[in-house]
Amino acid sequence: MGTPIIISVKRRAMDCEFELVLRGTDRQYLLDAGEEAFEELARLEEQMSVFIPTSEISDINANASNRPVRVDARLFDLLLMAKRVSAETSGAFDISVGPLARRWTAGDEDFSVPTSEEIRQLTSKVGMRHVRLDERDYTVEFDRPGVMLDLGAIGKGYAVRQMASLLRDRGIDAGLVSGGASTVYAIGHPPDDDAWTVGIRNPVEREKRLTTVKLGDQALSTSGGHERFAELDGIRYSHVIDPRTGRPADNLLIAGAVTPDPAESDALSTAFLALGVEETRRFCSTHANVGAVLVPRPAPGAELEIIRIGT
Amino acid sequence: MSLDDGGLSRREFIKGSAAVAVTLGLASGVSAQQPDARKIRCGVIGVGVEGSRLLSKLVRIPGVRVPAICDIYEPNLKDGLKIAGLARGYEDYRWMLDRDDLDAIFIATPLNLHGSMAIDAMKSGKHVFCEKMMAYSIDEAKEMLRTSTETGKRLQIGYQQRYNAIYNHAYELIKQGVLGKITHVRCMWNRNGSWRRAVPDQKYERLFNWRMYKEYSQGLMAELGSHQTHVVNWFLESVPVSVMGSGGIDYWKDGRETYDNVNVIFEYPEGVRLYFQSLTTNQYDDHYEQFMGDKGTLIITPVGARLFREPQAEQLTWGDAAHKEKAGGKEAIVLDADVTAKLKAQTGAGEQIAAGEKNKDDYMCEIESFIACVLENKQPDCDGQEGLESAVTCLLANQAMAQGKKLFYKPEMFKV
């Protein structure tokens, strides 16, 4: 026991840097709790990564076209949630978009724009209607070969959720949990304010801050097609694909989502990027807990416009 | 179902003879309801960090059901139910053992409980997978082994390296003589951290941090060292003859009772010496097992295994085709447990070879192997005898450190 202190610890996982900022009074206690959260993170990466051949997701992708694959019920719940978000966003978020996304990101060196016929064929393997989730026995089954699941657009947020939950169980009531630049969750509030202030980086002038969002027991996730893209004849093709059209989602530079659940905010930020301003507005008007920060792609020479919805 | 009622063999018999199957089915009138012999029903006692890892793998195995889990700490039990899905939670493991529909029990509780729980489980007719270390005391470990023999129930101890492709490959290479005569072994398991769980409510201190207290724990030697002594006993096909060591509570003076650093020398037959160290204040060495022979060195680390040749070793046993790379300024041959290549048993050295499936980690392999042993009525590779040998190795090391003496193993310690 003693005066309040804040510690910050970082760990690399899921191809990004996770950071914990924890407030308390006992430094060693905070470090121990942080270490437990990082252990959980490592376990989740082993479970969810498509890049690890022994992961549960790899098991699903390898076998679910042939037979129902029984999964850890926690992962099953995440898949159910992903399916729900997919339905609520009319397919703008879709963890089965992999076959399309891989075509658009395949070999940046010899990138070519896929033909409409290619897109049509790949689209036949995309969509949660091809993924049967049986709630009676926690099994996953694909209705055709070639379907694959990738939790890249929800996994970091889910990890943040699980880590924050563990830290709360350990009695930590103020802090930040972030997964790379994609999701940050605020536990409680800092000592001198009623909410944590989190910045969103300017996508054009990267050293500058675009705007800030206040978070209390909430998560902010951002997605953008400006950081990873393929370029051909001076045209940039975002690596974020709109599953509905099979083409890059490039109406927005940045989409941010604010919700109480970091897994949901992670998924929604990807969905908003595809939905664009008006559809995101409609989504937020029917989901009371959800806010958005959107930056449309500017006309040449124009200033960046920041659209805030319920944030 | 119960597997010792002949159900499995009867079913296989039926499968082999369609005509007889029809007759039997009609005679008993239960052919449609007959339980599937390939289904194994398991219970898990203790679903904390280790137990929930086991549970998460176990539920994924085709044909396995986990209808019962047990933990005395309610939040763990709730989390375990979230993993298992359809299961009933128990606070007292004896109520769970009263169920007669369970074939096997997995035990992942504090060390001092392994013995009584495993013995109760086997006596109630269940096969047992028990996390390492096997038991808190030599007597308890022996009693577990004796109970397994008397009841005919399988007993496997959770040393996953025994099922790890890289370790099995390394074992084969050593058997082929790639290292020549092994004279020394070094095992390290060094970390920098308190080894404590953050406990929000002091009433749970001893429950969460049981590894710190002698009443429940045999400390670093049991929790980390027993993995490595198991590997060494396995690779050397031997057990130690004496042990001396030094350990203490020298850094983490936080009320713990088990050592925060241990440094032990084991002597094996023919003068082979194993040095084991486990630190909690410096992670430079991380963890590895290093086998040193007069022809070469084999080192197994978390990121892979490598062979280093001694200058005077004959070229013959060191294949040129093997995957080589520089490590620490020396040329190393990288061991790769690749399922597609074949073990080159005759030509010897560390060429890339077959040793297992890359799409399953060693935890999954050990659990699947246990399930197969139960189904096929086979003795597990990492059975109670192997578990006993590693436990005895470690328990005497703790005594040697506590007494500040060199202690000698007696052959009967390792036998029931």
XYZ file of C-alpha atoms in Angstrom:
727
model
C 0.000 0.000 0.000
C 1.139 3.517 -0.647
C 0.663 6.442 -2.943
C -1.085 5.831 -6.255
C 1.197 4.834 -9.091
C 0.726 4.025 -12.762
C 2.752 1.376 -14.561
C 3.012 0.697 -18.278
C 4.033 -2.674 -19.710
C 4.156 -3.878 -23.309
C 4.199 -7.244 -25.044
C 4.329 -8.172 -28.700
C 1.552 -10.494 -29.879
C -0.818 -10.897 -32.833
C 1.612 -8.972 -35.015
C 1.316 -5.787 -32.964
C 2.232 -4.347 -29.616
C -0.168 -4.711 -26.717
C 0.133 -2.225 -23.894
C -1.264 -2.105 -20.397
C -1.422 1.114 -18.392
C -2.470 0.154 -14.885
C -3.184 2.308 -11.859
C -2.857 1.080 -8.311
C -0.727 1.358 -5.216
C 1.486 -1.731 -5.275
C 3.916 -1.848 -8.173
C 4.700 -5.569 -7.916
C 1.021 -6.410 -7.703
C 0.336 -4.468 -10.908
C 3.257 -6.195 -12.654
C 2.024 -9.620 -11.530
C -1.506 -8.881 -12.759
C -0.111 -7.566 -16.039
C 1.911 -10.746 -16.492
C -1.232 -12.829 -16.014
C -3.011 -10.730 -18.640
C -0.134 -11.296 -21.062
C -0.276 -15.051 -20.375
C -3.937 -14.942 -21.370
C -2.991 -12.977 -24.490
C -0.458 -15.634 -25.488
C -3.066 -18.342 -25.000
C -5.555 -16.446 -27.151
C -3.032 -15.995 -29.934
C -2.318 -19.739 -29.877
C -6.052 -20.337 -30.129
C -7.069 -17.728 -32.712
C -4.192 -17.121 -35.110
C -4.527 -18.335 -38.694
C -0.734 -18.151 -38.903
C -0.234 -20.837 -36.252
C -0.883 -24.303 -37.729
C -1.765 -25.753 -34.310
C -4.372 -23.079 -33.514
C -8.024 -23.887 -33.069
C -8.907 -21.620 -36.016
C -6.445 -23.529 -38.229
C -8.117 -26.742 -37.094
C -11.510 -25.337 -38.098
C -10.244 -24.121 -41.477
C -8.585 -27.460 -42.202
C -11.509 -29.691 -41.217
C -14.864 -27.892 -41.080
C -15.553 -28.546 -44.776
C -15.379 -32.281 -44.065
C -17.029 -32.625 -40.670
C -18.441 -30.625 -37.772
C -15.500 -29.397 -35.680
C -16.081 -29.152 -31.944
C -14.565 -25.978 -30.471
C -13.888 -24.417 -27.100
C -17.240 -22.901 -26.109
C -15.577 -19.510 -25.515
C -14.414 -19.453 -29.127
C -17.849 -20.657 -30.186
C -19.425 -17.654 -28.441
C -17.030 -15.338 -30.270
C -17.975 -16.934 -33.596
C -21.664 -16.499 -32.726
C -21.031 -12.860 -31.952
C -19.139 -12.416 -35.227
C -22.081 -13.945 -37.059
C -24.487 -11.605 -35.263
C -22.438 -8.493 -36.126
C -22.263 -9.745 -39.687
C -26.063 -9.984 -39.828
C -26.578 -6.597 -38.147
C -24.228 -4.878 -40.618
C -25.725 -6.605 -43.672
C -22.454 -8.434 -44.206
C -20.158 -5.376 -44.045
C -18.236 -7.230 -41.323
C -17.507 -10.831 -42.177
C -14.872 -13.153 -40.691
C -15.181 -15.381 -43.771
C -13.937 -12.682 -46.171
C -10.499 -14.346 -46.331
C -10.651 -15.795 -49.881
C -11.458 -12.335 -51.276
C -9.074 -10.463 -49.007
C -6.212 -12.782 -49.920
C -6.766 -12.183 -53.618
C -6.614 -8.416 -53.110
C -3.466 -8.661 -50.989
C -1.761 -11.489 -52.867
C 1.827 -10.668 -53.785
C 2.046 -6.888 -53.812
C 4.893 -7.174 -56.337
C 2.785 -8.604 -59.133
C -0.575 -7.312 -57.997
C -3.340 -7.218 -60.570
C -6.905 -6.036 -60.158
C -9.158 -9.110 -60.057
C -11.698 -9.462 -62.826
C -15.426 -9.421 -62.107
C -15.534 -13.137 -62.848
C -12.736 -13.816 -60.329
C -14.571 -11.768 -57.720
C -17.814 -13.593 -58.448
C -16.124 -16.970 -57.992
C -14.368 -15.971 -54.776
C -17.568 -14.440 -53.403
C -19.198 -17.871 -53.590
C -16.889 -18.961 -50.734
C -17.582 -15.884 -48.616
C -20.468 -15.303 -46.234
C -21.532 -16.540 -42.833
C -24.436 -18.392 -44.474
C -21.796 -20.978 -45.395
C -20.787 -21.350 -41.738
C -23.052 -23.509 -39.625
C -22.712 -22.916 -35.884
C -24.523 -25.650 -33.978
C -25.382 -24.368 -30.504
C -26.362 -27.803 -29.245
C -22.894 -29.258 -29.450
C -20.607 -26.266 -30.107
C -19.563 -27.368 -33.549
C -18.583 -25.398 -36.635
C -19.192 -26.739 -40.120
C -18.723 -25.224 -43.583
C -21.213 -26.039 -46.335
C -18.535 -26.127 -49.060
C -14.785 -26.420 -49.546
C -12.718 -23.250 -49.672
C -14.503 -21.425 -46.864
C -12.123 -20.045 -44.238
C -12.425 -18.002 -41.068
C -10.006 -15.258 -40.074
C -10.420 -13.409 -36.790
C -8.035 -10.626 -37.815
C -10.755 -7.969 -37.591
C -12.097 -9.023 -34.180
C -9.374 -11.024 -32.442
C -7.326 -8.153 -31.049
C -10.475 -6.567 -29.650
C -11.505 -9.895 -28.143
C -8.064 -10.264 -26.559
C -8.387 -6.759 -25.113
C -11.785 -7.729 -23.691
C -10.453 -10.884 -22.038
C -7.392 -9.121 -20.648
C -9.478 -6.247 -19.259
C -11.846 -8.739 -17.669
C -8.960 -10.572 -15.995
C -7.485 -7.286 -14.726
C -10.839 -6.243 -13.255
C -11.068 -9.629 -11.516
C -7.680 -8.831 -9.984
C -9.184 -5.680 -8.524
C -7.697 -3.183 -10.971
C -10.246 -0.405 -11.424
C -8.342 2.138 -13.512
C -6.243 1.590 -16.591
C -5.980 1.199 -20.332
C -5.624 -1.987 -22.357
C -4.641 -1.579 -25.974
C -4.010 -3.947 -28.844
C -1.775 -2.183 -31.320
C -3.320 0.838 -32.985
C -6.545 -1.050 -33.497
C -8.360 -1.182 -30.136
C -8.038 0.519 -26.776
C -10.257 -0.187 -23.790
C -10.524 2.113 -20.783
C -11.066 0.552 -17.352
C -12.704 3.116 -15.058
C -11.235 6.602 -15.212
C -7.962 8.392 -14.392
C -7.601 10.063 -10.965
C -8.026 13.601 -12.266
C -10.822 13.124 -14.793
C -14.089 11.303 -15.272
C -12.860 9.511 -18.412
C -9.650 8.571 -20.213
C -8.809 10.690 -23.246
C -7.620 8.682 -26.224
C -6.282 10.188 -29.434
C -6.782 9.117 -33.037
C -3.748 9.690 -35.226
C -4.046 11.855 -38.322
C -3.862 9.452 -41.282
C -2.227 12.044 -43.535
C 0.103 13.923 -41.210
C 1.014 11.027 -38.978
C 2.808 12.984 -36.286
C -0.384 14.933 -35.619
C -3.424 14.010 -33.653
C -6.640 14.031 -35.625
C -9.058 14.117 -32.735
C -9.659 12.697 -29.283
C -12.357 10.515 -27.768
C -13.283 10.220 -24.090
C -13.683 6.684 -22.811
C -14.986 5.330 -19.493
C -15.461 1.551 -19.340
C -15.605 1.716 -23.132
C -13.502 0.742 -26.098
C -12.443 2.646 -29.176
C -11.362 0.733 -32.266
C -10.190 2.241 -35.520
C -9.799 0.777 -38.978
C -8.376 2.364 -42.072
C -7.366 1.370 -45.544
C -4.648 4.024 -45.696
C -1.958 2.046 -43.917
C -1.975 -1.194 -45.866
C -2.775 -1.210 -49.552
C -1.663 -2.471 -52.929
C -0.697 0.138 -55.520
C -1.010 -0.185 -59.305
C -0.750 2.622 -61.881
C -0.964 5.224 -59.141
C -4.192 3.814 -57.690
C -4.196 2.496 -54.137
C -6.334 -0.549 -53.371
C -7.077 -0.853 -49.665
C -6.442 -4.193 -47.952
C -9.824 -3.831 -46.225
C -12.339 -5.503 -48.507
C -16.075 -4.865 -48.478
C -17.426 -8.428 -48.377
C -20.650 -7.271 -49.989
C -19.022 -6.022 -53.194
C -15.818 -8.031 -53.144
C -13.886 -4.805 -53.677
C -11.807 -2.503 -51.461
C -13.774 -0.421 -48.982
C -12.395 2.990 -49.776
C -15.047 5.613 -49.086
C -13.561 6.398 -45.691
C -9.974 7.062 -44.654
C -10.685 6.056 -41.089
C -13.611 4.494 -39.273
C -13.709 4.426 -35.499
C -16.273 2.661 -33.311
C -16.958 3.220 -29.613
C -18.823 0.557 -27.618
C -18.640 -0.975 -24.148
C -17.271 -4.225 -25.661
C -13.816 -4.108 -27.277
C -14.497 -7.173 -29.439
C -17.612 -5.523 -30.814
C -15.908 -2.171 -31.396
C -13.100 -3.947 -33.272
C -15.615 -5.657 -35.550
C -17.753 -2.546 -36.017
C -14.835 -0.307 -36.989
C -14.186 -2.664 -39.909
C -17.890 -2.731 -40.764
C -18.161 1.079 -40.676
C -15.292 1.389 -43.126
C -17.388 -0.556 -45.630
C -20.751 0.929 -44.640
C -19.705 4.549 -45.148
C -21.251 7.597 -43.493
C -24.970 7.228 -44.098
C -25.280 3.514 -43.351
C -23.145 3.939 -40.220
C -25.484 6.735 -39.099
C -28.449 4.401 -39.548
C -26.660 1.622 -37.648
C -25.842 3.908 -34.704
C -29.413 5.249 -34.567
C -30.644 1.725 -33.773
C -27.753 0.730 -31.451
C -27.789 2.993 -28.417
C -24.401 1.922 -27.035
C -22.506 2.460 -30.270
C -20.748 5.636 -31.383
C -18.622 6.362 -34.425
C -15.855 8.662 -35.640
C -15.614 8.743 -39.440
C -13.182 10.484 -41.766
C -14.336 10.443 -45.417
C -11.739 10.291 -48.157
C -11.199 13.984 -49.002
C -11.408 15.504 -52.456
C -7.934 16.471 -53.747
C -6.636 19.463 -51.816
C -9.580 19.501 -49.390
C -9.329 19.490 -45.604
C -10.082 16.296 -43.663
C -13.642 16.216 -42.363
C -14.325 14.496 -39.058
C -17.840 13.147 -38.579
C -18.750 12.192 -35.009
C -21.821 10.139 -34.251
C -22.731 9.863 -30.589
C -19.156 10.363 -29.408
C -20.531 -46.297 -20.691
C -17.774 -48.045 -18.940
C -14.893 -49.431 -20.915
C -14.075 -52.302 -18.648
C -17.391 -54.038 -19.156
C -16.178 -55.436 -22.417
C -18.238 -52.951 -24.390
C -15.412 -51.954 -26.647
C -14.195 -55.414 -27.532
C -17.741 -56.571 -28.048
C -18.456 -53.723 -30.382
C -15.326 -54.349 -32.380
C -16.318 -57.973 -32.578
C -19.700 -56.921 -33.917
C -18.079 -54.624 -36.441
C -16.019 -57.510 -37.737
C -18.953 -59.817 -38.369
C -22.129 -58.393 -39.813
C -24.161 -61.583 -39.512
C -23.400 -62.011 -35.843
C -24.054 -58.340 -35.254
C -27.594 -58.624 -36.499
C -28.241 -61.588 -34.257
C -26.789 -59.897 -31.211
C -28.667 -56.704 -31.958
C -31.947 -58.489 -32.218
C -31.296 -60.619 -29.193
C -30.482 -57.712 -26.913
C -32.978 -55.384 -28.518
C -30.743 -52.412 -27.774
C -28.727 -52.074 -30.929
C -30.074 -48.596 -31.613
C -29.349 -47.340 -28.120
C -25.986 -48.984 -27.695
C -23.463 -46.334 -26.682
C -20.856 -45.448 -29.224
C -17.665 -47.182 -28.184
C -15.624 -44.362 -29.657
C -17.108 -41.873 -27.208
C -15.133 -41.212 -24.063
C -16.657 -39.233 -21.231
C -14.257 -37.247 -19.107
C -14.308 -35.157 -15.976
C -11.782 -32.481 -15.076
C -10.805 -31.670 -11.498
C -9.246 -28.218 -11.167
C -9.906 -25.714 -13.954
C -7.441 -22.962 -13.145
C -4.756 -21.906 -15.604
C -3.445 -25.417 -16.314
C -6.727 -27.268 -16.047
C -8.546 -24.888 -18.364
C -5.782 -25.327 -20.926
C -6.303 -29.095 -20.762
C -10.074 -28.691 -20.883
C -9.914 -26.406 -23.912
C -7.965 -29.064 -25.840
C -9.947 -31.997 -24.505
C -13.365 -30.769 -25.663
C -12.082 -30.481 -29.240
C -11.187 -34.148 -29.639
C -13.761 -35.971 -31.769
C -15.628 -38.533 -29.692
C -14.730 -36.953 -26.354
C -17.406 -35.495 -24.079
C -16.732 -33.525 -20.906
C -19.985 -33.586 -18.954
C -18.430 -32.817 -15.553
C -15.881 -30.348 -14.216
C -14.905 -29.496 -10.671
C -13.269 -26.572 -8.876
C -13.558 -25.272 -5.341
C -13.139 -21.676 -6.554
C -16.408 -20.558 -8.107
C -15.020 -18.071 -10.684
C -12.763 -20.829 -12.054
C -15.701 -23.203 -12.211
C -17.775 -20.641 -14.108
C -14.937 -20.024 -16.571
C -14.522 -23.769 -16.989
C -18.203 -24.170 -17.800
C -17.786 -21.480 -20.447
C -15.092 -23.637 -22.066
C -16.860 -26.965 -21.762
C -20.263 -25.731 -22.835
C -22.540 -28.566 -21.809
C -21.203 -29.655 -18.452
C -22.208 -29.832 -14.841
C -20.028 -28.081 -12.282
C -18.997 -29.659 -8.991
C -17.427 -28.115 -5.924
C -16.464 -31.444 -4.370
C -14.652 -33.887 -6.618
C -16.056 -36.887 -4.726
C -19.578 -36.079 -5.933
C -18.203 -36.058 -9.449
C -16.483 -39.409 -8.942
C -19.815 -40.863 -7.806
C -21.046 -40.570 -11.381
C -20.755 -43.890 -13.118
C -20.916 -42.448 -16.633
C -17.372 -41.043 -16.602
C -14.555 -43.047 -18.192
C -11.602 -40.838 -17.312
C -10.622 -38.033 -14.961
C -8.120 -35.251 -15.606
C -6.480 -33.809 -12.508
C -4.937 -30.314 -12.509
C -5.018 -29.307 -8.869
C -2.312 -28.188 -6.407
C 0.385 -30.852 -6.044
C -0.578 -32.011 -2.542
C -3.993 -33.138 -3.845
C -2.809 -35.242 -6.807
C -2.301 -38.446 -4.820
C -5.625 -38.690 -3.012
C -7.655 -37.517 -6.007
C -5.975 -39.863 -8.476
C -6.321 -42.829 -6.126
C -9.996 -42.052 -5.426
C -10.649 -41.679 -9.149
C -9.040 -45.002 -10.068
C -10.814 -46.764 -7.213
C -14.111 -45.377 -8.491
C -13.404 -47.004 -11.853
C -11.958 -44.098 -13.813
C -8.764 -43.866 -15.812
C -6.594 -40.926 -14.744
C -4.585 -38.266 -16.495
C -2.743 -36.417 -13.734
C -0.819 -33.208 -14.283
C 2.816 -33.187 -13.353
C 4.479 -33.514 -10.858
C 2.911 -36.864 -10.099
C 2.564 -36.436 -6.329
C 3.698 -34.432 -3.330
C 5.576 -37.366 -1.795
C 7.303 -40.550 -2.938
C 4.864 -42.640 -0.906
C 1.849 -41.054 -2.572
C 3.330 -41.488 -6.050
C 3.959 -45.165 -5.307
C 0.436 -45.579 -3.981
C -0.924 -44.080 -7.214
C 1.098 -46.520 -9.269
C 0.025 -49.445 -7.082
C -3.635 -48.415 -7.379
C -3.313 -48.236 -11.158
C -2.009 -51.801 -11.236
C -4.609 -53.122 -8.777
C -7.588 -51.466 -10.445
C -6.372 -51.961 -14.016
C -6.973 -48.279 -14.644
C -4.640 -46.297 -16.888
C -2.516 -43.604 -15.307
C -0.740 -40.983 -17.398
C 1.349 -38.103 -16.048
C 1.270 -34.759 -17.857
C 4.775 -34.382 -19.252
C 3.861 -33.115 -22.715
C 7.446 -33.199 -23.975
C 7.091 -36.976 -24.112
C 4.604 -36.402 -26.950
C 6.458 -33.550 -28.607
C 7.794 -34.308 -32.084
C 11.046 -32.435 -31.590
C 11.830 -34.220 -28.323
C 11.071 -37.597 -29.853
C 13.316 -36.778 -32.777
C 16.109 -35.702 -30.436
C 15.722 -38.927 -28.468
C 16.084 -40.989 -31.648
C 19.190 -39.091 -32.683
C 20.794 -39.638 -29.305
C 19.974 -43.342 -29.506
C 21.668 -43.447 -32.889
C 24.808 -42.154 -31.230
C 24.971 -38.759 -32.884
C 26.344 -37.207 -29.697
C 28.735 -40.062 -29.007
C 29.026 -40.755 -25.296
C 26.966 -38.247 -23.323
C 28.955 -36.995 -20.340
C 27.068 -33.916 -19.185
C 23.615 -32.377 -19.350
C 22.568 -28.838 -18.523
C 18.987 -27.851 -17.932
C 17.891 -24.281 -17.313
C 14.511 -22.824 -16.527
C 15.120 -19.193 -15.784
C 12.614 -16.371 -15.630
C 12.426 -12.883 -14.241
C 9.259 -12.450 -12.258
C 7.695 -13.092 -8.902
C 5.981 -16.353 -9.974
C 2.982 -15.019 -8.062
C -0.629 -14.628 -9.052
C -2.123 -11.219 -8.252
C -4.603 -11.966 -5.457
C -7.181 -9.245 -4.894
C -8.479 -10.724 -1.643
C -5.952 -12.036 0.894
C -8.261 -14.874 1.889
C -7.369 -16.471 -1.453
C -3.607 -15.987 -1.136
C -2.787 -19.603 -0.336
C -5.309 -20.936 -2.848
C -4.009 -18.869 -5.778
C -0.354 -18.895 -4.775
C -0.192 -22.475 -3.536
C 3.138 -22.893 -5.361
C 4.716 -20.610 -2.729
C 3.738 -22.693 0.293
C 5.299 -25.934 1.452
C 2.012 -27.364 2.642
C 0.920 -27.717 -1.006
C 4.009 -27.339 -3.124
C 7.477 -28.724 -3.797
C 8.482 -25.445 -5.445
C 10.481 -24.812 -8.604
C 11.982 -28.298 -8.574
C 8.526 -29.849 -8.962
C 6.768 -27.246 -11.083
C 9.554 -26.640 -13.607
C 12.429 -28.982 -12.847
C 10.390 -32.169 -13.026
C 9.695 -31.550 -16.730
C 13.400 -31.457 -17.399
C 14.433 -34.314 -15.121
C 11.757 -36.330 -16.882
C 13.362 -35.548 -20.247
C 16.836 -36.385 -18.955
C 15.746 -39.679 -17.369
C 13.971 -40.540 -20.642
C 16.876 -39.612 -22.911
C 19.540 -41.244 -20.734
C 17.243 -44.240 -20.110
C 18.379 -44.045 -16.528
C 17.738 -42.493 -13.140
C 20.231 -40.593 -10.983
C 22.372 -42.149 -8.257
C 23.000 -39.040 -6.161
C 22.081 -35.384 -5.826
C 23.432 -32.258 -4.141
C 22.259 -28.714 -4.419
C 21.765 -25.257 -3.061
C 18.680 -23.086 -3.084
C 17.135 -20.302 -1.088
C 14.638 -17.507 -0.698
C 17.074 -14.753 -1.503
C 15.260 -12.172 -3.610
C 11.488 -12.501 -3.336
C 11.201 -12.042 0.412
C 7.425 -11.800 0.213
C 6.413 -14.485 2.681
C 6.943 -17.410 0.347
C 8.214 -20.691 1.731
C 9.541 -22.365 -1.410
C 12.925 -21.415 -2.878
C 13.113 -18.601 -5.421
C 16.282 -20.101 -6.894
C 17.539 -23.679 -7.087
C 20.878 -25.011 -8.321
C 21.309 -28.773 -8.365
C 23.833 -31.353 -9.564
C 22.589 -34.877 -10.223
C 24.984 -37.769 -10.822
C 23.810 -40.506 -13.161
C 25.531 -43.879 -13.697
C 28.963 -43.810 -15.355
C 29.678 -40.323 -14.074
C 27.175 -38.470 -16.220
C 26.276 -35.230 -14.474
C 23.174 -33.102 -14.869
C 23.261 -29.489 -13.769
C 19.818 -27.982 -13.233
C 19.149 -24.369 -12.451
C 15.922 -22.426 -12.038
C 15.988 -18.688 -11.345
C 13.255 -16.105 -10.875
C 15.457 -13.013 -11.151
C 17.148 -13.330 -14.542
C 15.679 -14.708 -17.746
C 18.771 -14.553 -19.951
C 18.973 -18.354 -20.309
C 15.205 -18.833 -20.648
C 14.768 -22.590 -20.698
C 16.592 -25.346 -22.464
C 17.927 -28.863 -22.177
C 21.482 -29.297 -23.425
C 22.946 -32.777 -23.907
C 26.721 -32.828 -24.283
C 28.572 -35.825 -25.700
C 32.101 -36.419 -26.965
C 30.885 -36.063 -30.559
C 28.468 -33.205 -30.227
C 25.915 -31.120 -28.373
C 22.160 -31.187 -28.726
C 20.225 -28.249 -27.356
C 16.460 -28.026 -27.185
C 14.956 -24.569 -26.670
C 11.404 -23.227 -26.925
C 12.080 -22.155 -30.527
C 13.600 -25.406 -31.727
C 16.447 -27.831 -31.415
C 19.980 -27.699 -32.763
C 22.953 -30.022 -33.047
C 26.549 -28.831 -32.803
C 29.407 -31.055 -33.905
C 32.602 -31.469 -31.909
C 35.698 -30.857 -34.089
C 36.989 -34.408 -33.694
C 33.689 -36.120 -34.545
C 33.717 -38.287 -37.669
C 32.078 -36.676 -40.677
C 30.209 -39.883 -41.335
C 27.371 -39.364 -38.902
C 26.884 -35.689 -39.704
C 24.878 -35.426 -42.875
C 25.821 -32.680 -45.295
C 22.291 -32.405 -46.579
C 20.922 -31.241 -43.252
C 19.591 -27.748 -42.766
C 22.428 -25.750 -41.243
C 22.693 -22.286 -39.827
C 25.034 -20.183 -37.737
C 24.240 -20.009 -34.036
C 26.541 -18.214 -31.639
C 29.340 -18.213 -34.215
C 29.101 -21.978 -34.689
C 27.559 -24.055 -37.393
C 24.397 -25.705 -36.174
C 22.194 -28.366 -37.669
C 18.569 -27.498 -37.123
C 16.239 -30.281 -36.131
C 12.913 -30.166 -37.842
C 10.072 -32.434 -36.917
C 8.501 -32.553 -40.323
C 5.726 -34.981 -41.021
C 6.470 -35.201 -44.729
C 10.068 -36.400 -44.598
C 11.167 -39.835 -43.459
C 13.422 -40.631 -40.578
C 16.803 -41.467 -42.033
C 17.576 -44.076 -39.464
C 20.693 -45.445 -41.091
C 22.488 -42.316 -42.264
C 22.267 -40.727 -38.864
C 22.686 -37.068 -38.280
C 20.308 -34.193 -38.071
C 18.698 -34.224 -41.389
C 15.131 -33.057 -41.471
C 13.060 -35.978 -40.423
C 9.631 -37.240 -39.557
C 8.654 -36.980 -35.973
C 5.066 -35.942 -35.714
C 2.218 -33.807 -36.890
C 2.817 -30.105 -37.217
C -0.829 -29.207 -36.871
C -1.073 -30.380 -33.277
C 0.819 -29.021 -30.312
C 2.272 -31.313 -27.681
C -0.546 -30.688 -25.197
C -3.040 -31.904 -27.775
C -0.819 -34.870 -28.633
C -0.500 -35.998 -25.010
C -4.249 -35.752 -24.419
C -5.121 -37.562 -27.641
C -2.615 -40.259 -26.804
C -4.190 -40.748 -23.385
C -7.664 -41.020 -24.920
C -6.309 -43.583 -27.410
C -4.758 -45.601 -24.549
C -8.110 -45.659 -22.761
C -9.962 -46.692 -25.905
C -7.468 -49.295 -27.010
C -6.575 -50.519 -23.537
C -2.911 -49.650 -23.940
C -0.280 -48.506 -21.480
C 0.496 -44.767 -21.838
C 4.051 -43.815 -22.879
C 4.309 -41.387 -19.990
C 2.885 -43.738 -17.433
C 2.957 -43.812 -13.651
C 6.421 -45.405 -13.613
C 7.923 -42.554 -15.632
C 6.049 -40.115 -13.436
C 7.374 -41.773 -10.292
C 10.964 -41.661 -11.553
C 10.838 -37.937 -12.271
C 9.081 -37.224 -8.966
C 11.651 -39.178 -6.952
C 14.468 -37.408 -8.831
C 13.046 -34.016 -7.823
C 11.869 -34.793 -4.310
C 15.296 -36.018 -3.197
C 16.850 -32.901 -4.741
C 14.635 -30.762 -2.510
C 15.734 -32.804 0.517
C 19.384 -32.455 -0.470
C 19.033 -28.676 -0.670
C 17.122 -28.493 2.611
C 19.748 -30.607 4.412
C 22.756 -29.123 2.634
C 23.991 -32.683 1.952
C 24.728 -34.996 -0.900
C 22.005 -37.644 -0.907
C 21.984 -41.020 -2.613
C 19.058 -42.556 -4.465
C 18.225 -46.148 -3.609
C 16.964 -48.395 -6.411
C 13.852 -49.259 -4.392
C 12.823 -45.587 -4.349
C 12.003 -45.895 -8.019
C 10.070 -49.134 -7.684
C 6.732 -50.071 -6.193
